Short mmCIF file of C-alpha atoms in Angstrom, two decimals:
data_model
loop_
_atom_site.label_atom_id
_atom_site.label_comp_id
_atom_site.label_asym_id
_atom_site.label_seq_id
_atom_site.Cartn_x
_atom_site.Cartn_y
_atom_site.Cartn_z
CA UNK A 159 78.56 95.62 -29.85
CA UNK A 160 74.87 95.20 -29.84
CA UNK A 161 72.38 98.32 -30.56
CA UNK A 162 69.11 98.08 -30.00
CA UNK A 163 67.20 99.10 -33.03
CA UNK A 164 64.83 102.06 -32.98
CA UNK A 165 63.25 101.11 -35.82
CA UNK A 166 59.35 100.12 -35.08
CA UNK A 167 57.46 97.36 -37.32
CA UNK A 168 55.59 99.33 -39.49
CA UNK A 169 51.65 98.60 -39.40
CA UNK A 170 50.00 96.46 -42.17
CA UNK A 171 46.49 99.03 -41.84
CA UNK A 172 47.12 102.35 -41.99
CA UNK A 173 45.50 104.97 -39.63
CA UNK A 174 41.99 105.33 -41.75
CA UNK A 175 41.46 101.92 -42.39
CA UNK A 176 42.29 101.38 -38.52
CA UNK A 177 39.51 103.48 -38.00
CA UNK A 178 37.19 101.76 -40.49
CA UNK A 179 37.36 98.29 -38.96
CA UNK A 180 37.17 100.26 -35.04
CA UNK A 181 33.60 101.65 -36.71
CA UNK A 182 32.33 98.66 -38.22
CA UNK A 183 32.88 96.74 -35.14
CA UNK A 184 31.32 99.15 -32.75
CA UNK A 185 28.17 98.86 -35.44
CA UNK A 186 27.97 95.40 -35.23
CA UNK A 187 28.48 95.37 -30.96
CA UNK A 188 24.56 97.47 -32.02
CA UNK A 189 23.10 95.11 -34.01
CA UNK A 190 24.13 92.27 -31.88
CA UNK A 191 22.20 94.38 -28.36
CA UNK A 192 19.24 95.10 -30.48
CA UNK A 193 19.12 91.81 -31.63
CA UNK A 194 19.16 90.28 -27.65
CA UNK A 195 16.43 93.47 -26.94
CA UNK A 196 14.34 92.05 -29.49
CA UNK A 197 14.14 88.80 -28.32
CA UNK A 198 12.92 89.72 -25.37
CA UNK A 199 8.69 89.12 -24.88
CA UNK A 200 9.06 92.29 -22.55
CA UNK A 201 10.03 94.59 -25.52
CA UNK A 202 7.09 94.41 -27.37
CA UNK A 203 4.74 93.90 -24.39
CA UNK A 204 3.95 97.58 -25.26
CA UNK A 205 3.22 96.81 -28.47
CA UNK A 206 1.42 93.76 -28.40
CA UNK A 207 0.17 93.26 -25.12
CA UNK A 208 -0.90 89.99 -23.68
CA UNK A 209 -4.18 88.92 -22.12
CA UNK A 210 -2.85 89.19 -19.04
CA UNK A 211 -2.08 93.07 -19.55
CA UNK A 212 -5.77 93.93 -20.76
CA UNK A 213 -7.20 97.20 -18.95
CA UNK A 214 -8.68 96.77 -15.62
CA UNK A 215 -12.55 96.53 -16.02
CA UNK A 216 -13.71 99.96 -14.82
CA UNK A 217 -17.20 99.06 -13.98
CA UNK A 218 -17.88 99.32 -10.19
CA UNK A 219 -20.09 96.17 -9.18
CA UNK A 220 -20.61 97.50 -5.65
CA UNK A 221 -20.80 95.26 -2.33
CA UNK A 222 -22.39 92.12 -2.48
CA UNK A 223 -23.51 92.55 0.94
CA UNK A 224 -25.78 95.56 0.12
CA UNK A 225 -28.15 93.39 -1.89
CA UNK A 226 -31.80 93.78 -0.17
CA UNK A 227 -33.53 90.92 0.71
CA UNK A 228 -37.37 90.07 2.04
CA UNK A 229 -38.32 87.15 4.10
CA UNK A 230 -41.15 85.24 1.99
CA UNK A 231 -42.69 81.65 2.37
CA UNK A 232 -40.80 78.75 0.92
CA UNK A 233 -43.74 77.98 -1.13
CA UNK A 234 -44.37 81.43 -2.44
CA UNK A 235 -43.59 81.69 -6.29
CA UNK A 236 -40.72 83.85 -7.12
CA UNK A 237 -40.03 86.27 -10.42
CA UNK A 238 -36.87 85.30 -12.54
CA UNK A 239 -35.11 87.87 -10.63
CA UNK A 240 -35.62 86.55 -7.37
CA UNK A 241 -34.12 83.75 -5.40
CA UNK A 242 -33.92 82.29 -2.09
CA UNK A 243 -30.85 82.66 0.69
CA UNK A 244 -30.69 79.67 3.36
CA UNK A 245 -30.29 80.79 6.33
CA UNK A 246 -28.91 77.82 7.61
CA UNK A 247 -24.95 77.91 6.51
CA UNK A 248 -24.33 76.60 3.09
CA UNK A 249 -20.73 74.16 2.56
CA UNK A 250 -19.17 77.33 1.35
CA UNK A 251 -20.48 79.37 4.42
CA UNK A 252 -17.05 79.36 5.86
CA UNK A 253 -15.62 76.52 4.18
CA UNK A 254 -15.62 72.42 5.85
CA UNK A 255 -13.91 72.31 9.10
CA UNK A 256 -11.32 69.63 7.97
CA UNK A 257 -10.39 72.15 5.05
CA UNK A 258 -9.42 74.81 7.47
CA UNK A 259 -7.33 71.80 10.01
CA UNK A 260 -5.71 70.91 6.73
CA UNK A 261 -4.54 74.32 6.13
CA UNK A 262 -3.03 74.94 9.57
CA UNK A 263 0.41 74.35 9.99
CA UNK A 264 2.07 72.95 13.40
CA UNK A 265 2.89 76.05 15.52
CA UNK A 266 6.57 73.66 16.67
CA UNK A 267 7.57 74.02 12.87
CA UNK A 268 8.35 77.46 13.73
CA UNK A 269 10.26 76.62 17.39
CA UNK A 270 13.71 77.46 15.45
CA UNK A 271 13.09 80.30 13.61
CA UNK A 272 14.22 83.60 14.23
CA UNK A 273 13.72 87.17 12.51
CA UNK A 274 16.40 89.50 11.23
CA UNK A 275 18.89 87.17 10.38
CA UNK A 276 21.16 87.02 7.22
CA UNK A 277 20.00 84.00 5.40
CA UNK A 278 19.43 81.17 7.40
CA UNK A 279 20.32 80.57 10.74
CA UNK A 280 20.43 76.85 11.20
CA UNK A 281 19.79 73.74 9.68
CA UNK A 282 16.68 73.56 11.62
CA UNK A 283 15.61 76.70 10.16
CA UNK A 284 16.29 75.19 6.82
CA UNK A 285 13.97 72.26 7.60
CA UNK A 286 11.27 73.94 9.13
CA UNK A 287 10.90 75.68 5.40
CA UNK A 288 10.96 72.71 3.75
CA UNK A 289 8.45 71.45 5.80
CA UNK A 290 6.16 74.64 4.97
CA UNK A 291 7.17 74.15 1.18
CA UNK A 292 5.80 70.66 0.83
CA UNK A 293 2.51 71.87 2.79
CA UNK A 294 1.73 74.37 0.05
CA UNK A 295 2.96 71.58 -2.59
CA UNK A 296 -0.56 69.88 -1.57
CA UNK A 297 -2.40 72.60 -1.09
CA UNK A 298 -4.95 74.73 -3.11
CA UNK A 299 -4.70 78.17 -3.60
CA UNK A 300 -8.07 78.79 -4.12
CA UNK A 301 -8.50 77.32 -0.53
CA UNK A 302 -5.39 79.21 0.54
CA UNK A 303 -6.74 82.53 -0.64
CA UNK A 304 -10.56 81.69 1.26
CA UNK A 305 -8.78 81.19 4.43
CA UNK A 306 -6.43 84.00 4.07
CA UNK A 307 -5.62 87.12 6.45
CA UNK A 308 -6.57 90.31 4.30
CA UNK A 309 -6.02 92.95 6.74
CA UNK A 310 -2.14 92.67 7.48
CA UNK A 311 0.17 95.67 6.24
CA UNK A 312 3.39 95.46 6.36
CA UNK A 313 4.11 97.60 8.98
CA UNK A 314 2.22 95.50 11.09
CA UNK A 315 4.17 92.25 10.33
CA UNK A 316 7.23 93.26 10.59
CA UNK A 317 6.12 95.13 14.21
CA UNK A 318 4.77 91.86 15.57
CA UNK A 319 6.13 89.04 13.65
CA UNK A 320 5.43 86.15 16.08
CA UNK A 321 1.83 86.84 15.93
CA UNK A 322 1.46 86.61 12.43
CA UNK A 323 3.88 83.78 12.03
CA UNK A 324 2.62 80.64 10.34
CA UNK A 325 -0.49 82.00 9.24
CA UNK A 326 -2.13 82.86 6.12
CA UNK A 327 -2.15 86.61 4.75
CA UNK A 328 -3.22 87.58 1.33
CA UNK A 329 -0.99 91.13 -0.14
CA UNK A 330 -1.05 92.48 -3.57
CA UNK A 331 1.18 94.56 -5.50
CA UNK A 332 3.82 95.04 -8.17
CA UNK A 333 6.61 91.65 -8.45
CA UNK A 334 9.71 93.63 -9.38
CA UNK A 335 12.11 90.32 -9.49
CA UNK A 336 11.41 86.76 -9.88
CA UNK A 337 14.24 84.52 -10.45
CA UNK A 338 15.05 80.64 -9.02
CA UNK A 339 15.37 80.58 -5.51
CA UNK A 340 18.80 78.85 -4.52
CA UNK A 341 17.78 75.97 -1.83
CA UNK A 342 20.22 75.55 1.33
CA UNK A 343 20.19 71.99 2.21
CA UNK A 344 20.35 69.09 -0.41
CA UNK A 345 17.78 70.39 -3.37
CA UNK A 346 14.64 67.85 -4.04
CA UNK A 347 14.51 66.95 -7.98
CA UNK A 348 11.71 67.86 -10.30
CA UNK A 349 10.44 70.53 -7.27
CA UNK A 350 12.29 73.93 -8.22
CA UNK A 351 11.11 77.27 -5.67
CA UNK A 352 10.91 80.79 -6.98
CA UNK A 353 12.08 83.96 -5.39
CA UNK A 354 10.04 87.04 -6.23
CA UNK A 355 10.51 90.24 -4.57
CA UNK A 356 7.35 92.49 -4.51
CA UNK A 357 6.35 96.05 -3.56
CA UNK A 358 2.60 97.04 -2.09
CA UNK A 359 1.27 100.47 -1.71
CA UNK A 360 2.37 100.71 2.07
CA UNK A 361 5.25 99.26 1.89
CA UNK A 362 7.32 102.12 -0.18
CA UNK A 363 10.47 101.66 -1.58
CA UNK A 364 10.87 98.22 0.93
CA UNK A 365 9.99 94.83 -1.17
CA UNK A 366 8.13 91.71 0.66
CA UNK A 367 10.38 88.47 0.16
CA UNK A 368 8.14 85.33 -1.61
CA UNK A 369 8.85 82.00 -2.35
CA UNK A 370 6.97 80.02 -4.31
CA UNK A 371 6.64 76.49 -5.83
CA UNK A 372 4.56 76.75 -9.09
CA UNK A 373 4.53 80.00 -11.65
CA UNK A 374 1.73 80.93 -13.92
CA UNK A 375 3.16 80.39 -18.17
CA UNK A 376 2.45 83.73 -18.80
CA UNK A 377 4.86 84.69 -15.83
CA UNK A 378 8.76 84.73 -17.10
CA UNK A 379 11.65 85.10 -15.06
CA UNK A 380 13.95 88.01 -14.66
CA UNK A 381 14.41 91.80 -13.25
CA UNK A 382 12.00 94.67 -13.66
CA UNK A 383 9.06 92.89 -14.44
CA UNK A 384 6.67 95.24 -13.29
CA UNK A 385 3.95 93.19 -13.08
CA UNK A 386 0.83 93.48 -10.88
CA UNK A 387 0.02 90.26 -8.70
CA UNK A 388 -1.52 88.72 -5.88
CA UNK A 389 0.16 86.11 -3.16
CA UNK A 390 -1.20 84.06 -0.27
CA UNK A 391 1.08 82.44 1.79
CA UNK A 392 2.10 81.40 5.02
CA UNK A 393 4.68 84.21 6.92
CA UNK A 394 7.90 82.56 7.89
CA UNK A 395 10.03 85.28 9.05
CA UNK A 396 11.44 88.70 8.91
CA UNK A 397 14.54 87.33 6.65
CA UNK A 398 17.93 89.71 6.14
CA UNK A 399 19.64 89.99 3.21
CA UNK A 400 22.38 92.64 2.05
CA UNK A 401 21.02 94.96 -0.87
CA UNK A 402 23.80 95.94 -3.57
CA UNK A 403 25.01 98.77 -1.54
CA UNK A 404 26.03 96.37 1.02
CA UNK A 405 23.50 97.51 3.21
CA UNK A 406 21.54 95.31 5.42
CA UNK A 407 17.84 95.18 5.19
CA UNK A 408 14.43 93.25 6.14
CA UNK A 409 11.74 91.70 4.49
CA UNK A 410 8.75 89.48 5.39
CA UNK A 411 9.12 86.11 3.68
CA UNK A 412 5.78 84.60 2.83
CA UNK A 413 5.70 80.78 1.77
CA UNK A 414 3.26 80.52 -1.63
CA UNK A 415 2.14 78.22 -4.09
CA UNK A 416 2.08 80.63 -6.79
CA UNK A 417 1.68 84.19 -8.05
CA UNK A 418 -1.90 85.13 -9.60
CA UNK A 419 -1.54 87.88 -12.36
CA UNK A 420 -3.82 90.89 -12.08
CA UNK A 421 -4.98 93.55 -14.33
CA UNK A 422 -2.90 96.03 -15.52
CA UNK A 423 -4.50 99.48 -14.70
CA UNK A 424 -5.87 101.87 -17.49
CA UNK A 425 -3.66 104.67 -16.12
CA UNK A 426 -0.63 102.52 -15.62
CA UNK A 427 -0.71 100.47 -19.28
CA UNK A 428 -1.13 103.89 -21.16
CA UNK A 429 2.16 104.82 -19.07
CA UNK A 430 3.91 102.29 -20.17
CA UNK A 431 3.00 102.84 -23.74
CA UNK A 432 4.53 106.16 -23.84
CA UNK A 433 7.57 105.46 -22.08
CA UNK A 434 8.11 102.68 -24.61
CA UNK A 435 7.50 104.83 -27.46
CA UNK A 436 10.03 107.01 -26.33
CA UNK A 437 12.20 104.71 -25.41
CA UNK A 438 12.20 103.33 -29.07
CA UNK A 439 12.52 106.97 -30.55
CA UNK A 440 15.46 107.64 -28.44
CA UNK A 441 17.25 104.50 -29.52
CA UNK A 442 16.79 104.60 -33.22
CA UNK A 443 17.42 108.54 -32.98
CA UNK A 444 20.65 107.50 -31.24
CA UNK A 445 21.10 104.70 -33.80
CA UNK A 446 21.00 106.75 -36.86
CA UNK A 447 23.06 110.10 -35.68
CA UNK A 448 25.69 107.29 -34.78
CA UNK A 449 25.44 105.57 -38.43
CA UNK A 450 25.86 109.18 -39.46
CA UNK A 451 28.53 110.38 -37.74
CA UNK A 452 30.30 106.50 -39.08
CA UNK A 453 29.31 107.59 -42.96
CA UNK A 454 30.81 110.95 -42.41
CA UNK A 455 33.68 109.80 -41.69
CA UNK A 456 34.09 107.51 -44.02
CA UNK A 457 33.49 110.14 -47.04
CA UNK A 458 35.55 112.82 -45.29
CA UNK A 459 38.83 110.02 -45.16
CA UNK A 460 37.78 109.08 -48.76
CA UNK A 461 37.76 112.90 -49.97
CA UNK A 462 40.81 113.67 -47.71
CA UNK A 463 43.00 111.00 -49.36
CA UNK A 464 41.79 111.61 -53.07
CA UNK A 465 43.49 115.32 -52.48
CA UNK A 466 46.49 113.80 -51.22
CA UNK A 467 50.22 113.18 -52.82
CA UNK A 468 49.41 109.46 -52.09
CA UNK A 469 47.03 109.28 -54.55
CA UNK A 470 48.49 111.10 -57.21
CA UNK A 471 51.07 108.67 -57.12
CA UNK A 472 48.76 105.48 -57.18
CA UNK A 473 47.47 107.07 -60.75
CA UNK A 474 48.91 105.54 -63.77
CA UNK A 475 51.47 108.15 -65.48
CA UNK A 476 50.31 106.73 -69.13
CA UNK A 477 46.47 105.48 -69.95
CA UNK A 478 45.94 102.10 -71.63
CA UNK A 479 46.24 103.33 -75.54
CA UNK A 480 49.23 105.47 -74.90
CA UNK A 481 51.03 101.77 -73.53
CA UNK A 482 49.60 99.74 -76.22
CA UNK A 483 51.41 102.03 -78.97
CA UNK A 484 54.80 101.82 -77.06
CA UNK A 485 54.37 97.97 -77.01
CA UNK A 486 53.41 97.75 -80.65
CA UNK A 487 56.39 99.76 -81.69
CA UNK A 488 59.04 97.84 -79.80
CA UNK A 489 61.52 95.38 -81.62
CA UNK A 490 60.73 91.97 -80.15
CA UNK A 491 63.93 89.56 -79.49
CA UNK A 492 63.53 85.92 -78.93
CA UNK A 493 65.46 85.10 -75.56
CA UNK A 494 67.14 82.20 -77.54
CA UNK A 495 68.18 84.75 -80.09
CA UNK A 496 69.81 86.92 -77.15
CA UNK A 497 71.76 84.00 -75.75
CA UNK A 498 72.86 82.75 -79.40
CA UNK A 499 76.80 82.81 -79.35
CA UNK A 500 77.57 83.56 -75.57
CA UNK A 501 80.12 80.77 -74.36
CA UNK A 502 81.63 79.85 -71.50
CA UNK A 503 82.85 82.85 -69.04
CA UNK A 504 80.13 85.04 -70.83
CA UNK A 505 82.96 85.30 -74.06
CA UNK A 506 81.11 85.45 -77.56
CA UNK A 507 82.13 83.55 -80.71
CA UNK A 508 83.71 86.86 -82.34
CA UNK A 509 85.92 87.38 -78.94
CA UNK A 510 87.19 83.63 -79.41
CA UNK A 511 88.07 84.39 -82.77
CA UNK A 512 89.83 87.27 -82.27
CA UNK A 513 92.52 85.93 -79.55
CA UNK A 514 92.89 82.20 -81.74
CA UNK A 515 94.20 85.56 -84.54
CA UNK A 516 96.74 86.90 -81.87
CA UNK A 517 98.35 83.37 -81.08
CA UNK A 518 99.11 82.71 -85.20
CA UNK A 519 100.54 86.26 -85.40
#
């Protein structure tokens, strides 16, 4: 018959050195996240902020177009203060008429598109944004920005989309998000597109959708950038996308070139300054009681097992001098000695003796 044993393998680490290696593990899981937090530029943005995160210049320069002017005779000599306005309209009036046909896009580019749908619809949706990519691939955004509409909310676009569609409008605000935008349709080399997802002041908690083709250096990619920016570009659609709830929401999609960084406001970089502080407090407060607790522990196991009968048997019962007189004092036999006279079937010489006396008698 067959019994199945109850006996279980015994452990090679007892329960306190279990606990040790659980410790140092979870301590070196820390190091290892502060390590990846450190190596992030947007750590120490706080600390060593960039140009691009200087204080807004406070200094109110006040309308250009409440500068007073006299009418005087061409030939009249004028102080070093003074100067002369044409009023005949200069090249950059209004800007050349072939710069503005250049900027405007075919209003058939458009013919398949349609608002409020979940990605794309078609593949003629598809190319009619790769058409409007490539037009702001050649474009400038200086001349972009000239020609731009200033005065659309976003309320207003997303009330009367087709109106606004293809045509230039000019937002600022805060880029939350910026990562690589994944292209439907077979991807053209050497020209990636960026998706950043941006808030404005009257848009509230809803983001504006922007893709881009070009990203100033200073500009990294990733999530909660927080970054204050301006965009002009060309308004595709009202595009729908599923937020993480799996909820279904819209944004207006707005073709760029690229993002222009803005100046951080006084208010909002001193902000930031003290939540970072904080932030670092918190973790190395955190950080330390933890290390603490760890060292506690440690002591209180060593302290625990010094009282314990486990120890008091691990202690030597003689010290080193007390041994070293028993050695000295012992008789020492040479093994050779001890094995002198032993024959076969472990009988000595004297036993062979004795029984070749008990034959003869």
């Amino acid at each position: 018959m067959r019994f199945q044993s109850t006996a279980k393998k015994p452990p090679y680490l007892n329960r306190g050195d279990q606990f040790r290696l659980l410790a140092l593990f979870a301590m070196l899981f820390i190091v290892v996240l502060a390590f990846r937090k450190a190596a992030d530029p947007n750590t120490w943005r706080w600390l060593l902020p960039g140009d691009e995160d200087q204080v807004a210049d406070t200094i109110d320069t006040g309308d250009l177009r409440d500068i007073s002017y006299v009418v005087v005779d061409k030939n009249e000599h004028l102080d070093l203060d003074e100067f002369i306005a044409s009023s005949e309209g200069g090249a950059n009036s209004g800007g050349a008429p072939e710069e503005k046909f250049n900027l405007l896009l075919d209003p058939h580019v458009f013919d398949e598109v349609k608002d409020q749908t979940v990605g794309w619809r078609s593949r003629a949706e598809v190319a009619a944004l790769h058409v409007v990519l490539e037009k702001v691939r050649q474009l400038d955004n200086k001349a972009m920005t000239a020609a731009a509409n200033k005065g659309v909310g976003f309320r207003q676009i997303n009330q009367e989309p087709e109106k606004f569609r293809g045509e230039l409008v000019r937002i600022k605000g805060v880029l939350w998000r910026l990562d690589e935008f994944q292209q439907d349709g077979e991807p053209v080399e050497d020209s990636p597109v960026y998706n950043g997802w941006m808030f404005t002041d009257d848009s509230g908690n809803k983001p504006w959708m922007v893709l881009c083709t070009e990203l100033p250096s200073e500009l990294p990619l990733g999530d909660k950038l927080d970054r204050p920016v301006a965009v002009t570009g060309y308004f595709f659609k009202r595009y729908g996308y599923e937020t993480t709830g799996s909820q279904l929401n819209v944004a207006p999609l707005l073709v760029a070139k690229t993002f222009e960084l803005q100046a951080v406001p006084a208010e909002q970089l001193e902000e930031r300054t003290d939540n970072a502080t904080l932030t670092v407090f918190l973790v190395l407060l955190v950080s330390l009681l933890l290390l603490g607790l760890i060292l506690f522990g440690f002591i209180r196991s060593d302290r625990k097992f010094a009282g314990s009968r486990l120890a008091e048997l691990a202690k030597p019962n003689q010290n080193a001098t007390l041994s070293s007189e028993v050695l000295d004092g012992m008789e020492l036999t040479h093994p050779s000695d001890a094995l002198r006279g032993v024959g076969l079937g472990g009988k000595t010489e004297s036993d062979s003796d004795e029984q070749v006396d008990e034959q003869n008698g």
